[in-house]
Amino acid sequence: MKIGIVGYGNLGKGVECAIKQNADCELAAVFTRRDPKTVNILTSGVPVVNVADMEQYKDKIDVLIICGGSATDLPKQTPEYAKMFNVIDSFDTHARIPEHFANVDKAAKECGHTALISCGWDPGMFSLNRLYANCILPNGKDYTFWGKGVSQGHSDAIRRIDGVKDGKQYTIPVESALTAVRNGENPELSTRQKHVRECFAVAEDGADLARIENEIKTMPNYFADYDTTVHFISEEELKANHSGIPHGGFVFRTGKTGWDNEYNNVIEYSLKLDSNPAFTSSVIVAYARAVYKMNAEGMTGCKTVFDVAPSYLSPLSADEIRAHLL
Amino acid sequence: MKIGIVGYGNLGKGVECAIKQNADCELAAVFTRRDPKTVNILTSGVPVVNVADMEQYKDKIDVLIICGGSATDLPKQTPEYAKMFNVIDSFDTHARIPEHFANVDKAAKECGHTALISCGWDPGMFSLNRLYANCILPNGKDYTFWGKGVSQGHSDAIRRIDGVKDGKQYTIPVESALTAVRNGENPELSTRQKHVRECFAVAEDGADLARIENEIKTMPNYFADYDTTVHFISEEELKANHSGIPHGGFVFRTGKTGWDNEYNNVIEYSLKLDSNPAFTSSVIVAYARAVYKMNAEGMTGCKTVFDVAPSYLSPLSADEIRAHLL
């Protein structure tokens, strides 16, 4: 399976690494909006190509993995590239998924391609676990917790404050809330009761630390509804201890079974990831295999993780899967 | 969706309860090998019918849920009933799955029916989680733990010992092993290091307790390879405190991502169930919906959970699922 990557940031690099781990996958080309000469990739012998020349690869790539941002890149790129290739993206603007799906579906169907949007772990594996658990326990309650992990959006928000040179924000689930859910107590949890936010900020020389701390803690939407702690640290310390992009989280469904709802059940799915983009990429590459197989079987148009039978993700045959994993 | 149940034991009763929780499902009939007059079901107005008269229901049932045992019932029943109905079973003899699959596939295909075998949580949801996690993290290690829960096979083994009136056995994961796996330590675990076995036995009057305890603890395959504790209790105590059938367990995959395998990842799925058969039945009823939809789309033959796109399990439309669960 020949894979192309568009966009060589954290996610694109993650996809390159994931391809290395899958013997049936081969990186065919990396496409970039930058001058290809300025982009150094890890895999030797693979061309880096400007996006303007993408069409030349129309018949040389089985699945194109689009590693752009959800705000402005993917809404344009995915429908456009679906005309040339089977494609997969990690579109994560929940409210705009129906619109994005419709656009990609139209483009893919017209050209006989298969597309898969919103792939990764949330949306992605977390969505899948919510769906499975909801179908199994119709009489129940969902809980999703994120972290401990770095939120890029909240880190950016800290960095935009006057007097802040750099910063990193960790989203952390409240341990007592996790325990209450796990024990089947079905708690009603406010925003503040579910997660805390821990910030590490590097201040500019002479900046007013009290003002910065206050601006962070009172920032609407981002921090005001949470218990937030702010640590001021040096640039060196930030680099040494906070340069990773770990993440993870928990999806629970608690629900009742039995004639009189007399039995409690807890379904829990959790992820603990040293690198968010590397794991997201690993999910995407598994689904790229599914896209490739589904296209070969004539299943065209736009799909999501909900539409993919699990066996399509595996390099093994149906017989092997049944014999070894069932 | 009209559902029939064959076999009205713990599992059949669980299916009846799960149907009550799903508004799009209706119990059409319960089939039994016993005299129907001796079988009292919970749902009013539903016929209890002898299996000999099953064929009369050929066109009155959308999916038949077969609630027999894996040892002798299902290998015969599932292929036989697949000739008359869309069927689903919970066949769990791992080694014989390929053979069972082939038999059911042949019968179902010949008659244009859809069958799904080995449904429940293990095999079932645990298998699915093993597959997903293996595809996402090809460079990794699997761990499955069962419990805390009642093992019927081990409870039966205790009861067969001379001088034992009744007994119950709990399989319990070793907490330190769970912690080591969860921490990404990738331990090599022996049978003894993964689970302990706790037995509650009711001895006959005057029985030699030391002999019974020794016979349990040294029983090959069942107990000899485990740290086993035996408690002798009264019949009343067994009934009061150990009459439930709780179960559950944990499926982990730990694995590496990154160009030089520099990132650790832990995927964990766990279940905590007050009633094993009630939960198994809830999984089966969700998959019965999938069997019904797949048959309507012409997807005939034998399937497993690996072959079912998650969206088929849901009573919601594809648009609703994308909008609310992705």
XYZ file of C-alpha atoms in Angstrom:
652
model
C 0.000 0.000 0.000
C 1.529 3.260 -1.193
C 0.822 6.193 1.092
C 1.207 9.914 0.432
C 1.377 12.541 3.167
C 0.270 16.177 2.707
C 1.621 18.527 5.341
C 4.781 17.716 7.247
C 4.197 18.989 10.783
C 3.872 16.909 13.964
C 1.085 14.811 12.490
C 2.743 14.277 9.092
C 5.940 13.211 10.818
C 3.914 10.875 13.030
C 2.381 9.259 9.952
C 5.866 8.760 8.497
C 6.906 6.955 11.709
C 3.749 4.822 11.763
C 4.319 3.733 8.150
C 7.740 2.430 9.212
C 6.026 0.102 11.709
C 3.634 -1.420 9.161
C 5.301 -3.848 6.771
C 2.530 -3.607 4.171
C 2.823 0.199 3.946
C 5.256 2.276 1.948
C 5.713 6.035 1.936
C 5.431 7.176 -1.701
C 5.755 10.953 -1.362
C 5.436 13.867 1.039
C 3.601 16.930 -0.293
C 4.205 20.381 1.143
C 3.162 23.975 0.554
C 6.713 24.996 1.429
C 9.730 24.914 -0.873
C 10.440 21.138 -0.969
C 14.168 21.802 -0.636
C 13.581 23.200 2.872
C 11.740 20.104 4.116
C 13.882 17.268 5.454
C 12.036 14.045 6.058
C 13.233 10.965 7.962
C 12.694 8.294 5.283
C 15.474 8.102 2.744
C 14.774 7.942 -0.970
C 11.270 9.372 -0.785
C 10.478 12.513 -2.811
C 9.291 15.730 -1.157
C 7.022 17.467 -3.657
C 5.232 20.804 -3.790
C 1.452 20.499 -3.526
C 1.196 22.208 -6.944
C 2.622 19.038 -8.507
C 0.372 16.617 -6.666
C -1.676 15.583 -9.667
C 1.386 13.862 -11.154
C 1.074 11.333 -8.336
C -2.554 10.532 -9.105
C -1.825 6.905 -10.016
C 1.171 6.366 -7.758
C -0.577 6.621 -4.408
C -3.188 4.310 -2.876
C -4.188 6.530 0.038
C -3.355 10.173 0.716
C -3.179 11.159 4.383
C -4.052 14.816 4.836
C -2.253 16.299 7.840
C -3.643 19.851 7.811
C -5.485 21.836 10.467
C -9.235 21.579 10.988
C -9.886 25.340 11.067
C -8.995 26.300 7.508
C -6.940 23.538 5.784
C -9.094 20.423 5.885
C -12.459 21.925 4.869
C -10.793 22.875 1.559
C -8.149 20.174 1.169
C -10.095 16.997 1.860
C -12.868 17.544 -0.735
C -10.300 18.825 -3.250
C -7.862 15.935 -2.847
C -10.697 13.377 -2.727
C -11.113 14.098 -6.438
C -7.613 12.751 -7.110
C -7.001 10.182 -4.361
C -8.489 7.979 -1.683
C -8.045 10.228 1.337
C -8.128 10.279 5.113
C -8.082 13.207 7.529
C -8.364 13.976 11.249
C -10.982 16.748 11.049
C -11.929 17.510 14.652
C -14.292 20.490 14.639
C -17.251 18.512 15.982
C -19.937 21.050 15.063
C -18.878 21.162 11.405
C -18.596 17.404 10.835
C -21.972 17.043 9.007
C -21.039 19.794 6.526
C -17.503 18.458 6.003
C -18.858 14.938 5.552
C -21.301 16.088 2.855
C -18.615 17.965 0.917
C -16.125 15.107 1.023
C -18.789 12.505 0.230
C -19.850 14.358 -2.925
C -16.282 14.761 -4.222
C -15.263 11.183 -3.416
C -18.366 9.578 -4.910
C -18.103 11.541 -8.146
C -14.593 10.251 -8.719
C -14.991 6.720 -7.360
C -12.764 7.339 -4.376
C -13.046 6.376 -0.726
C -12.556 8.980 1.970
C -12.495 8.744 5.744
C -12.789 11.846 7.915
C -12.306 12.615 11.606
C -9.855 9.793 12.285
C -7.614 9.610 15.348
C -8.497 9.071 18.995
C -10.983 11.890 19.684
C -12.718 12.001 17.300
C -11.878 8.387 16.484
C -11.285 5.673 19.050
C -13.156 7.584 21.758
C -16.137 8.048 19.413
C -16.116 4.340 18.608
C -16.099 3.418 22.270
C -18.976 5.807 22.964
C -20.969 4.201 20.135
C -20.294 0.582 21.128
C -21.034 1.273 24.796
C -24.227 3.213 24.007
C -25.512 0.346 21.874
C -24.723 -2.239 24.555
C -26.066 -0.238 27.496
C -28.974 1.863 26.178
C -29.955 2.675 29.764
C -26.825 4.484 30.932
C -24.661 7.554 31.181
C -21.518 8.687 29.292
C -18.441 10.312 30.762
C -15.364 11.491 28.880
C -12.235 12.779 30.624
C -9.137 14.093 28.859
C -5.563 13.985 30.091
C -3.225 14.098 31.644
C -2.070 15.858 28.525
C -1.030 18.975 26.727
C -3.795 21.084 25.219
C -2.369 23.053 22.294
C -5.286 25.502 22.305
C -4.851 26.337 25.993
C -1.060 26.552 25.644
C -1.560 29.020 22.767
C -3.962 31.041 24.920
C -1.309 31.429 27.628
C 1.297 32.489 25.066
C -0.955 35.250 23.738
C -0.954 37.030 27.120
C 1.161 40.158 27.286
C 4.446 39.470 29.103
C 4.425 35.685 28.427
C 7.338 34.392 26.334
C 6.274 30.763 26.249
C 3.953 28.373 28.030
C 2.418 24.933 28.236
C -0.892 23.803 29.674
C -1.832 20.379 30.999
C -5.425 19.185 31.236
C -5.748 16.754 34.167
C -8.807 14.701 35.120
C -9.890 15.049 38.749
C -8.980 11.744 40.394
C -11.991 11.693 42.743
C -14.333 12.184 39.773
C -12.732 9.235 37.938
C -13.124 7.109 41.059
C -16.782 8.058 41.526
C -17.577 7.162 37.903
C -15.582 3.932 38.099
C -17.503 2.948 41.237
C -20.797 3.332 39.398
C -21.929 6.277 41.515
C -23.242 8.113 38.382
C -22.206 11.536 39.670
C -23.437 14.765 38.084
C -20.155 16.574 37.420
C -19.676 20.259 36.672
C -16.877 21.422 34.364
C -14.806 22.291 37.435
C -15.357 18.883 39.000
C -14.107 16.973 35.947
C -10.760 18.561 35.057
C -8.107 20.838 36.527
C -5.717 22.938 34.437
C -2.044 23.261 35.236
C -0.024 25.968 33.472
C 3.718 26.444 33.120
C 4.585 29.925 31.910
C 7.864 31.618 31.029
C 7.514 35.352 31.759
C 9.436 38.131 30.068
C 11.986 39.913 32.238
C 10.275 42.324 34.619
C 6.761 41.203 33.730
C 4.044 41.517 36.377
C 3.585 37.887 37.417
C 0.502 38.553 39.533
C -1.248 40.183 36.593
C -0.319 37.321 34.247
C -1.519 34.719 36.725
C -4.790 36.592 37.146
C -5.266 36.968 33.398
C -4.790 33.239 32.916
C -7.074 32.183 35.754
C -9.915 34.506 34.745
C -9.771 33.913 30.988
C -13.325 33.059 29.871
C -13.952 29.642 28.218
C -10.319 28.592 28.597
C -9.644 28.795 32.349
C -12.322 30.676 34.297
C -14.521 27.590 34.797
C -11.651 25.447 36.105
C -9.400 25.226 39.117
C -6.208 26.456 37.500
C -2.694 26.546 38.875
C 0.068 28.656 37.317
C 3.781 27.965 37.739
C 6.360 30.448 36.499
C 9.468 28.652 35.325
C 12.582 29.417 33.290
C 12.858 28.899 29.550
C 15.405 26.123 30.174
C 13.070 24.331 32.566
C 10.183 24.541 30.090
C 12.355 23.072 27.383
C 13.799 20.336 29.593
C 10.587 19.165 31.289
C 7.672 20.252 29.136
C 8.624 19.843 25.494
C 6.719 16.596 24.974
C 3.138 16.329 23.724
C 1.684 13.581 25.931
C -2.062 13.057 26.094
C -4.757 10.518 26.756
C -8.064 10.205 28.500
C -10.948 8.041 29.589
C -14.311 7.133 28.080
C -16.818 5.564 30.444
C -20.317 4.314 30.090
C -22.115 3.206 33.209
C -25.460 1.553 32.823
C -28.056 -0.811 34.138
C -29.082 -4.268 32.994
C -31.640 -6.746 34.326
C -35.435 -6.881 34.288
C -35.717 -4.212 37.017
C -32.409 -2.475 36.218
C -30.941 -4.297 39.204
C -27.405 -4.762 37.813
C -24.726 -2.086 37.462
C -22.131 -2.154 34.711
C -19.068 -0.027 34.017
C -17.375 0.042 30.615
C -14.086 1.948 30.593
C -11.698 2.717 27.735
C -8.546 4.667 28.360
C -5.439 5.853 26.582
C -2.087 6.941 28.018
C 0.093 8.354 25.251
C 3.631 9.733 25.395
C 3.015 11.506 22.090
C -0.421 12.610 20.976
C 0.483 13.118 17.260
C 2.410 9.815 17.054
C -0.582 7.865 18.382
C -3.116 9.778 16.270
C -0.979 8.949 13.231
C -0.896 5.280 14.171
C -4.699 5.187 14.236
C -4.801 6.984 10.880
C -2.415 4.545 9.186
C -4.515 1.571 10.359
C -7.591 3.262 8.866
C -5.672 4.063 5.666
C -5.441 0.292 5.217
C -9.221 0.087 5.618
C -9.773 2.881 3.091
C -7.575 1.040 0.595
C -9.416 -2.273 1.069
C -12.862 -0.687 0.997
C -12.052 1.149 -2.221
C -10.877 -2.115 -3.782
C -14.291 -3.571 -2.877
C -16.104 -0.652 -4.490
C -17.201 1.038 -1.264
C -16.779 4.652 -2.361
C -17.766 7.993 -0.827
C -17.104 9.432 2.610
C -16.889 7.192 5.666
C -16.165 7.624 9.358
C -14.801 5.122 11.889
C -18.434 4.078 12.481
C -18.700 2.729 8.927
C -15.587 0.558 8.983
C -15.810 -3.106 9.963
C -12.843 -3.732 12.300
C -11.390 -6.498 10.103
C -10.532 -3.910 7.431
C -7.943 -2.380 9.759
C -5.849 -5.512 9.967
C -3.113 -6.753 7.646
C -4.146 -10.306 8.590
C -6.679 -12.413 6.713
C -10.188 -12.982 8.078
C -9.233 -16.594 8.892
C -6.158 -15.498 10.834
C -8.072 -12.869 12.796
C -10.781 -15.352 13.774
C -8.259 -17.992 14.771
C -5.996 -15.728 16.819
C -7.943 -12.735 18.108
C -11.574 -13.821 18.606
C -37.251 -6.099 14.987
C -38.834 -9.382 16.119
C -36.524 -11.536 18.200
C -36.813 -15.195 19.116
C -34.914 -16.838 21.973
C -33.948 -20.533 22.043
C -33.026 -21.794 25.481
C -34.319 -20.081 28.593
C -31.458 -20.269 31.106
C -29.432 -17.366 32.518
C -28.489 -16.154 29.058
C -31.956 -16.496 27.548
C -33.431 -14.602 30.474
C -30.737 -11.943 30.047
C -31.722 -11.542 26.383
C -35.352 -11.121 27.430
C -34.308 -8.307 29.816
C -32.104 -6.631 27.179
C -34.965 -6.650 24.655
C -37.055 -4.705 27.190
C -34.410 -1.929 27.162
C -34.376 -1.545 23.364
C -37.450 0.215 22.004
C -36.969 -1.122 18.461
C -36.892 -4.763 19.657
C -39.784 -7.056 20.425
C -39.730 -10.567 21.861
C -41.702 -12.772 19.449
C -41.304 -16.198 21.052
C -39.212 -18.262 23.449
C -38.332 -21.783 22.275
C -37.486 -24.512 24.738
C -36.663 -28.213 24.774
C -38.697 -28.487 27.959
C -42.468 -28.756 28.190
C -43.489 -25.139 27.416
C -46.065 -25.237 30.228
C -43.210 -25.566 32.767
C -41.357 -22.477 31.537
C -42.463 -19.154 32.992
C -41.024 -16.128 31.242
C -41.071 -12.508 32.412
C -42.663 -10.863 29.362
C -46.432 -11.141 29.284
C -48.293 -12.182 26.164
C -45.328 -13.894 24.493
C -45.668 -17.569 23.515
C -43.338 -20.237 24.906
C -43.005 -22.907 22.220
C -41.359 -26.303 22.010
C -38.342 -26.368 19.695
C -40.107 -29.023 17.631
C -42.563 -26.352 16.457
C -39.946 -23.763 15.592
C -40.423 -23.953 11.853
C -43.900 -22.425 12.214
C -42.143 -19.211 13.245
C -39.948 -19.090 10.143
C -41.496 -15.868 8.858
C -42.412 -14.347 12.198
C -38.899 -13.775 13.548
C -36.200 -11.421 12.242
C -33.328 -12.740 14.355
C -33.125 -15.879 16.487
C -30.816 -15.675 19.505
C -29.451 -19.086 20.390
C -28.735 -19.367 24.100
C -27.285 -22.887 24.284
C -23.959 -24.150 25.600
C -20.805 -24.194 23.497
C -19.826 -27.778 24.294
C -22.668 -29.677 22.642
C -25.638 -27.369 21.890
C -24.297 -24.632 19.625
C -22.194 -26.761 17.221
C -25.469 -28.469 16.241
C -28.042 -25.738 16.821
C -26.481 -22.741 15.095
C -25.943 -24.364 11.660
C -29.359 -26.050 11.907
C -31.303 -22.923 12.860
C -29.340 -20.784 10.353
C -31.304 -22.650 7.680
C -34.559 -21.197 9.024
C -33.565 -17.858 10.570
C -30.984 -15.118 10.857
C -29.142 -16.268 13.970
C -26.672 -15.177 16.596
C -24.832 -17.201 19.227
C -22.172 -16.815 21.928
C -19.991 -19.809 20.971
C -16.876 -19.527 23.139
C -14.747 -22.619 22.544
C -11.852 -20.678 21.003
C -10.100 -23.653 19.411
C -13.222 -24.759 17.555
C -14.233 -21.351 16.172
C -12.863 -21.948 12.613
C -14.839 -25.199 12.292
C -18.016 -23.706 13.766
C -17.681 -20.670 11.492
C -17.401 -22.854 8.379
C -20.479 -24.919 9.293
C -22.627 -21.908 10.078
C -21.394 -20.002 7.020
C -22.384 -22.820 4.691
C -25.879 -23.187 6.166
C -26.562 -19.447 6.285
C -25.317 -18.740 2.763
C -27.353 -21.564 1.234
C -30.536 -20.110 2.682
C -29.771 -16.397 2.299
C -29.509 -15.818 6.029
C -27.084 -13.837 8.133
C -25.438 -15.414 11.166
C -23.110 -14.033 13.800
C -21.148 -16.336 16.088
C -19.081 -15.878 19.239
C -20.829 -12.737 20.411
C -20.610 -11.369 23.955
C -17.685 -9.848 25.820
C -15.024 -12.579 25.585
C -15.206 -13.599 22.808
C -16.769 -10.344 21.681
C -15.906 -6.922 23.037
C -12.529 -8.128 24.345
C -11.713 -9.619 20.931
C -12.661 -6.358 19.236
C -10.446 -4.381 21.560
C -7.544 -6.750 20.945
C -8.002 -6.310 17.190
C -8.294 -2.518 17.216
C -5.312 -2.131 19.540
C -3.160 -4.570 17.545
C -3.854 -2.665 14.338
C -3.050 0.699 15.948
C 0.078 -0.460 17.785
C 1.701 -3.180 15.646
C 4.813 -2.951 17.809
C 3.375 -3.958 21.175
C 2.241 -6.526 23.680
C -1.227 -7.814 24.686
C -2.469 -8.553 28.170
C -5.870 -9.893 29.166
C -7.000 -10.233 32.776
C -10.334 -11.639 33.893
C -12.285 -10.762 37.002
C -13.061 -10.139 39.661
C -15.715 -12.605 38.696
C -17.311 -15.985 39.055
C -15.926 -18.757 36.869
C -18.655 -21.332 36.293
C -16.138 -23.967 35.182
C -14.041 -23.584 38.323
C -17.122 -23.475 40.563
C -18.305 -26.730 38.962
C -14.863 -28.271 39.575
C -15.114 -27.512 43.291
C -18.607 -28.982 43.474
C -17.434 -32.265 41.939
C -15.074 -32.903 44.874
C -16.222 -35.583 47.302
C -17.631 -33.980 50.451
C -18.478 -30.635 48.825
C -22.167 -29.720 48.794
C -21.847 -26.444 46.965
C -19.205 -23.901 46.005
C -18.319 -20.762 44.133
C -15.000 -19.640 42.685
C -13.815 -16.107 41.986
C -11.057 -15.317 39.512
C -9.231 -12.172 40.642
C -6.524 -10.264 38.734
C -3.347 -9.631 40.724
C -3.372 -5.896 41.463
C 0.411 -5.483 41.191
C 0.367 -7.105 37.747
C -2.349 -4.704 36.563
C -0.319 -1.786 37.879
C 2.882 -2.946 36.167
C 1.081 -3.300 32.820
C -0.701 0.037 33.255
C 2.662 1.701 33.945
C 4.048 0.407 30.662
C 6.603 -1.863 32.333
C 5.809 -4.678 29.848
C 6.228 -7.422 32.452
C 6.502 -11.100 31.533
C 3.802 -12.644 33.697
C 3.370 -16.294 34.618
C -0.094 -17.769 35.114
C 0.379 -17.424 38.881
C 1.406 -13.786 38.596
C -1.701 -12.781 36.655
C -4.645 -14.169 38.632
C -5.480 -15.565 42.059
C -8.386 -17.889 42.729
C -10.645 -17.552 45.740
C -12.988 -20.417 46.591
C -16.015 -20.551 48.862
C -17.040 -24.125 49.629
C -19.896 -25.627 51.614
C -18.749 -28.957 53.037
C -20.980 -31.875 53.914
C -21.343 -32.630 57.621
C -18.261 -34.363 58.937
C -16.256 -33.976 55.736
C -12.466 -33.771 55.984
C -11.870 -30.085 55.318
C -8.091 -30.396 55.050
C -8.463 -33.047 52.344
C -10.984 -30.951 50.406
C -8.792 -27.866 50.601
C -5.813 -29.878 49.400
C -7.784 -31.433 46.553
C -8.883 -28.001 45.375
C -5.465 -26.404 45.613
C -3.668 -29.203 43.786
C -6.244 -29.768 41.030
C -4.336 -29.722 37.711
C -5.299 -27.053 35.123
C -7.949 -25.549 37.380
C -6.059 -24.515 40.525
C -2.551 -26.003 40.776
C -0.923 -23.183 38.791
C -2.519 -20.434 40.893
C -2.349 -19.054 44.391
C -5.660 -20.354 45.652
C -7.452 -19.619 48.889
C -10.297 -21.764 50.182
C -12.954 -20.588 52.643
C -15.426 -23.025 54.167
C -18.746 -21.327 54.762
C -22.323 -22.316 55.552
C -24.957 -22.940 52.931
C -26.824 -19.835 54.138
C -23.734 -17.667 53.800
C -23.094 -18.934 50.264
C -26.636 -18.138 49.305
C -26.626 -14.716 50.953
C -23.254 -13.455 49.743
C -22.265 -15.477 46.691
C -25.365 -16.102 44.619
C -24.605 -13.395 42.040
C -22.718 -13.940 38.795
C -20.505 -10.837 38.574
C -17.602 -10.712 36.145
C -15.423 -8.415 34.112
C -11.820 -7.952 33.164
C -9.175 -5.917 31.439
C -7.674 -5.901 27.933
C -4.434 -3.993 27.540
C -2.139 -3.311 24.669
C 1.082 -1.515 25.406
C 3.211 -0.445 22.490
C 5.755 1.901 21.043
C 5.418 4.702 18.533
C 7.948 7.167 17.087
C 10.785 6.843 14.605
C 13.036 5.127 17.164
C 10.205 3.628 19.228
C 10.767 6.410 21.730
C 7.135 6.821 22.851
C 5.179 4.496 25.132
C 1.433 4.013 24.817
C -1.085 2.139 26.927
C -4.543 1.222 25.623
C -6.839 -0.209 28.280
C -10.390 -1.534 28.026
C -12.175 -2.827 31.064
C -15.547 -4.125 32.148
C -17.069 -4.349 35.619
C -20.328 -6.269 35.487
C -22.780 -7.126 38.266
C -24.200 -9.872 36.072
C -22.166 -11.667 33.430
C -25.154 -13.169 31.543
C -27.140 -9.889 31.616
C -24.241 -7.992 30.048
C -23.440 -10.728 27.520
C -27.091 -10.636 26.477
C -26.983 -6.871 26.074
C -24.053 -7.201 23.668
C -25.904 -9.928 21.785
C -29.085 -7.870 21.359
C -27.072 -4.928 19.943
C -25.481 -7.344 17.447
C -28.885 -8.863 16.645
C -29.794 -5.412 15.326
C -26.673 -5.506 13.146
C -27.539 -8.989 11.854
C -31.009 -7.771 10.922
C -29.687 -4.694 9.068
C -26.915 -6.620 7.312
C -29.378 -9.244 6.117
C -31.644 -6.494 4.763
C -28.626 -5.242 2.778
C -27.937 -8.696 1.369
C -24.850 -9.428 3.468
C -25.463 -13.123 4.074
C -23.340 -15.922 5.541
C -21.505 -16.170 8.844
C -19.994 -13.082 10.471
C -18.145 -12.293 13.666
C -17.853 -9.001 15.563
C -14.827 -8.248 13.353
C -17.036 -8.086 10.260
C -19.622 -5.668 11.612
C -19.250 -1.926 11.036
C -20.097 -0.283 14.385
C -22.917 1.840 12.916
C -24.979 -1.330 12.353
C -25.288 -1.778 16.133
C -27.114 1.489 16.649
C -30.822 2.258 16.382
C -29.837 5.792 15.306
C -29.342 6.916 11.701
C -25.857 7.476 10.265
C -26.481 11.249 10.336
C -27.466 11.161 14.008
C -24.464 9.052 14.978
C -22.056 11.388 13.183
C -23.660 14.474 14.702
C -23.821 13.212 18.291
C -21.172 10.557 18.859
C -18.196 11.316 16.569
